[in-house]
Short mmCIF file of C-alpha atoms in Angstrom, two decimals:
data_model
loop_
_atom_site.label_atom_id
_atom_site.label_comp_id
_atom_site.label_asym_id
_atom_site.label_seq_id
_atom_site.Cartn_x
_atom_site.Cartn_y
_atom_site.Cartn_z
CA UNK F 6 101.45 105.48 75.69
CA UNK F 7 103.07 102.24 76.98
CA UNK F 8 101.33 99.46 79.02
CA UNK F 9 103.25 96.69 80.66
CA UNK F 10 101.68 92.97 80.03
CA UNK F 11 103.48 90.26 82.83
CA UNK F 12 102.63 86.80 82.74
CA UNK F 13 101.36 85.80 86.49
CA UNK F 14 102.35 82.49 87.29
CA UNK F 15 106.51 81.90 87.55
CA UNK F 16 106.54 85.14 87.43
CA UNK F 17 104.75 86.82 90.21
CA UNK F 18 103.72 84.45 92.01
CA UNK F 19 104.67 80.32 91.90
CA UNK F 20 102.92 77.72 89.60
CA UNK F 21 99.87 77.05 91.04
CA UNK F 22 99.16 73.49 89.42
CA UNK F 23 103.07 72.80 91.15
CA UNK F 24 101.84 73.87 94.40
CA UNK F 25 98.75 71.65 93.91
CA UNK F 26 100.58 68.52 92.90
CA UNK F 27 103.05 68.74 95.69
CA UNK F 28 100.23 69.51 98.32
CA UNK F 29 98.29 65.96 96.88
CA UNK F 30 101.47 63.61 96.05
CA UNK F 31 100.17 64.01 92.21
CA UNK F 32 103.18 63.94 90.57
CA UNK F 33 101.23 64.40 87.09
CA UNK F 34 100.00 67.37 88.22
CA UNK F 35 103.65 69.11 87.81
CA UNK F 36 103.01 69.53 84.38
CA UNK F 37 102.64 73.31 83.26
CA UNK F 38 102.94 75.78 80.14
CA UNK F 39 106.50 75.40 80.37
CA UNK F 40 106.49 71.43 79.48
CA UNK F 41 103.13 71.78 77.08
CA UNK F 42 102.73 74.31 74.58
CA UNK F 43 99.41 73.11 73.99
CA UNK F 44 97.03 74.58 76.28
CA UNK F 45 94.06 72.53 75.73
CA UNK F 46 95.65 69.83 75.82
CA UNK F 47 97.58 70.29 79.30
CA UNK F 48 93.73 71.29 80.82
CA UNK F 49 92.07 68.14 79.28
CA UNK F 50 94.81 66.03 80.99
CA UNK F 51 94.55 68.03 84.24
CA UNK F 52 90.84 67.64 84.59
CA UNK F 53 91.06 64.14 83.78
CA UNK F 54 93.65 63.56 86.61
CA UNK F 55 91.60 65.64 89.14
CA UNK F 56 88.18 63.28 88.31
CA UNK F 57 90.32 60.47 88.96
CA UNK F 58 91.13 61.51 91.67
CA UNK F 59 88.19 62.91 93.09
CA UNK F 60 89.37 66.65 93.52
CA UNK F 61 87.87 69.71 93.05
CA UNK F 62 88.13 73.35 92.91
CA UNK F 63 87.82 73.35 96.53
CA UNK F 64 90.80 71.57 96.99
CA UNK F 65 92.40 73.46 94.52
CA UNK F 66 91.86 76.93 96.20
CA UNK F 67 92.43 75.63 99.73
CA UNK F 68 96.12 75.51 98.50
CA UNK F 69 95.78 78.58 96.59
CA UNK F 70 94.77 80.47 99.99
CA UNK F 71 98.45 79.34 101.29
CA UNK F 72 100.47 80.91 98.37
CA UNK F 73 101.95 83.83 99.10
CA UNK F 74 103.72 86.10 95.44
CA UNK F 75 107.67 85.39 94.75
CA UNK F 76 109.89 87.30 96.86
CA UNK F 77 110.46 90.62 95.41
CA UNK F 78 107.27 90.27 93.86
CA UNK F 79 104.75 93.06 95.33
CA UNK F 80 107.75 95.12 95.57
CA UNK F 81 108.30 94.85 91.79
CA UNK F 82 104.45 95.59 90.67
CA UNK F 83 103.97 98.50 93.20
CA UNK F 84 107.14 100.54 91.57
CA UNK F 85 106.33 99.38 88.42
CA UNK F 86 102.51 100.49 89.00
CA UNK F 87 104.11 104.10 89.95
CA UNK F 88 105.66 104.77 86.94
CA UNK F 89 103.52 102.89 84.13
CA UNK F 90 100.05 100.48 83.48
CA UNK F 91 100.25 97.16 84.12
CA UNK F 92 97.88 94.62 83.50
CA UNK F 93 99.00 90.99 83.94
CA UNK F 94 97.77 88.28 81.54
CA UNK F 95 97.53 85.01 82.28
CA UNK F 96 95.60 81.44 81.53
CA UNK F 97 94.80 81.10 85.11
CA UNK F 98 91.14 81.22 86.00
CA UNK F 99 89.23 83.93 88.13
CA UNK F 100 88.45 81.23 90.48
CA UNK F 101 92.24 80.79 91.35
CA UNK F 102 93.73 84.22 90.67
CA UNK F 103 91.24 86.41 93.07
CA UNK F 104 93.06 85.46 95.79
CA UNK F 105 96.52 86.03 94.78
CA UNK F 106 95.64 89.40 93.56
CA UNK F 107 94.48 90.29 96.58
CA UNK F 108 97.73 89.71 98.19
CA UNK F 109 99.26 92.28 95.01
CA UNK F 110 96.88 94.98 95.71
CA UNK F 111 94.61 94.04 93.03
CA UNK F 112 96.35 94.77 89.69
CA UNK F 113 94.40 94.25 86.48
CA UNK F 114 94.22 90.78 85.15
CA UNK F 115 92.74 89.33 81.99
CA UNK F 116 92.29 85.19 82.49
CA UNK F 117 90.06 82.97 81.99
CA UNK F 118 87.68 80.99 84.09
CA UNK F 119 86.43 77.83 84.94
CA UNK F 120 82.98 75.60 84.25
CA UNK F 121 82.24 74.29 87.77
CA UNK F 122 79.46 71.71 88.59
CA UNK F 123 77.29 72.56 91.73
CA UNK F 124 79.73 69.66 93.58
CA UNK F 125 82.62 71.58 92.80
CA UNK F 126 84.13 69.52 90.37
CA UNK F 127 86.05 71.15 87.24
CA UNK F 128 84.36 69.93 83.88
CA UNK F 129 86.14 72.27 81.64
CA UNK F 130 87.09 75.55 80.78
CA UNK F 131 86.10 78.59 79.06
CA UNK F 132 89.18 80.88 77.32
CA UNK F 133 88.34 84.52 77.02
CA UNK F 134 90.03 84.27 73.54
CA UNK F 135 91.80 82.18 71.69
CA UNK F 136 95.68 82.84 71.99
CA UNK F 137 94.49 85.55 74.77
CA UNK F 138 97.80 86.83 75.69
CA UNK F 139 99.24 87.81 71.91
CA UNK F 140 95.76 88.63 71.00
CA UNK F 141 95.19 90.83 74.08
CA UNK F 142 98.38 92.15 73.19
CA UNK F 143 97.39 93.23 69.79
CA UNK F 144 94.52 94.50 71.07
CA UNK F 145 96.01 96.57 73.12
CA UNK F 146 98.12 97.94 70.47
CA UNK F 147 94.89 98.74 67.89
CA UNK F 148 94.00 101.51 70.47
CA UNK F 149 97.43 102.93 70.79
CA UNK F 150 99.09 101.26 73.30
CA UNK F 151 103.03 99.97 72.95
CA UNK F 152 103.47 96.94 74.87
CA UNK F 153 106.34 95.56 76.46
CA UNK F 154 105.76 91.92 77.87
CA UNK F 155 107.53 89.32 80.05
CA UNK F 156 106.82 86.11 81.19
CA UNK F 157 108.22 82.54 81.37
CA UNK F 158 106.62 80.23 79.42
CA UNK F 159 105.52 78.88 75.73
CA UNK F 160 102.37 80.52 75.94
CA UNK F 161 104.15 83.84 76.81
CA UNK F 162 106.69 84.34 73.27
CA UNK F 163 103.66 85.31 71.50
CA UNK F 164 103.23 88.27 73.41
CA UNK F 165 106.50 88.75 74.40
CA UNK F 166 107.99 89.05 70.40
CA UNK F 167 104.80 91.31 69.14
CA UNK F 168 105.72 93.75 71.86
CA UNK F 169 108.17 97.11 71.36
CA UNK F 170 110.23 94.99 74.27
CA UNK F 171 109.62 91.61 75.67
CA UNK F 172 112.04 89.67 78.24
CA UNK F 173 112.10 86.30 79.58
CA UNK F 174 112.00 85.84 83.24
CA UNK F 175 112.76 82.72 85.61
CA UNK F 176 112.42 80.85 82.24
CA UNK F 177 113.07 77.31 81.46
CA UNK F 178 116.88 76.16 79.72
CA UNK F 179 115.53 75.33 76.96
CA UNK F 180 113.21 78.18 76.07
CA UNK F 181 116.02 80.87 77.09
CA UNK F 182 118.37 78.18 74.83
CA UNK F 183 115.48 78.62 71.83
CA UNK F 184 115.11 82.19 72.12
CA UNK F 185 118.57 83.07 72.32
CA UNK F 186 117.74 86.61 70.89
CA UNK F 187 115.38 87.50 74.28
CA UNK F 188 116.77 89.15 77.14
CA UNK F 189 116.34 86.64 79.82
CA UNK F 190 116.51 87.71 83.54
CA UNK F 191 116.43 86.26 87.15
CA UNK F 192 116.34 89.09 89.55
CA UNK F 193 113.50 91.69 89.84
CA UNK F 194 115.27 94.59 90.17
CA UNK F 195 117.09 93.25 86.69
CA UNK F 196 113.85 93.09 84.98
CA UNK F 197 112.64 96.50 86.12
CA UNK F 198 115.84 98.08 84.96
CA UNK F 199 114.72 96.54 81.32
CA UNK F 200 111.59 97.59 81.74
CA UNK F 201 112.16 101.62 82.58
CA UNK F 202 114.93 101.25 79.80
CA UNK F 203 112.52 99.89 77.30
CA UNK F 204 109.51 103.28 78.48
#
């Protein structure tokens, strides 16, 4: 019994927080899992930068509504769909995934969510679990599951490494440079290959 786990975000569909900054001039806002491993402390800094701001998760999912998934993207999850499960796991938030996932068919995802004041500002965050992709992962495995993973980021080689298979894909330099022992791919069709190989 295998079960594909993607990462959602550089992977399926573009960085949301990138899409954000660029659509408010916030340069600061650029900042994602593939600059910070710490989690926490990339969300305390992004919360602190919307207050100063004054933006909310309005403004957040007004820009959300105008992403549309990678090229190649829907293509990639429906065959892979066909043929295997697929959940995807990501640190995103219900509140800015729904969307997306709507535009993928609506494939399983395990994220986390937001704590939202009644004026729609963000004033923190709740994580399903701690480490929720690896530990999700393991999870998975307890009930007889093998897992192969791929995603892009820091928060992703925990998963990706307990796995049977795990690749990289549309990584950063330097985490394809300090995981020179992943498979790293580009292409969709490149990554599916791996995938059916690894079934």
């Amino acid at each position: 019994m295998n079960i594909v786990c993607l990462d959602m975000e550089g992977v399926l569909v573009p960085e949301i927080w990138i899409a954000f900054a660029e659509a408010t001039g916030i340069p600061e806002l650029k900042r994602t899992t593939r600059d910070e491993p710490d989690y926490d402390k990339l969300m305390k800094y992004r919360i602190e930068i919307l207050k100063e701001h004054g933006l909310g998760l309005k403004e957040i999912q007004d820009t959300i509504k105008k992403i549309d998934p990678l090229p190649g993207a829907k293509k990639f999850l429906d065959e892979l769909r066909s043929i295997t499960q697929v959940i995807i796991l990501s640190d995103t938030f219900e509140q800015f995934a729904t969307p997306l996932m709507e535009k993928l068919d609506w494939p399983t995802i395990f994220c986390n969510t937001l704590e939202v004041a009644d004026n729609g500002e963000i004033t923190g965050y709740k994580m399903r679990v701690e480490k929720s992709k690896l530990t999700t992962v393991k999870a998975l495995q307890s009930i007889g599951y093998e897992t192969i993973a791929s995603g892009d980021s820091f928060n992703d080689l925990g998963m990706i490494r307990a796995s049977k298979a795990g690749f990289l894909f549309k990584s950063t330099d330097k985490i394809k440079a300090d995981n020179p022992d992943l498979p790293a791919f580009e292409e969709f069709d490149d990554l599916l290959d791996a995938i059916k190989k690894a079934l």
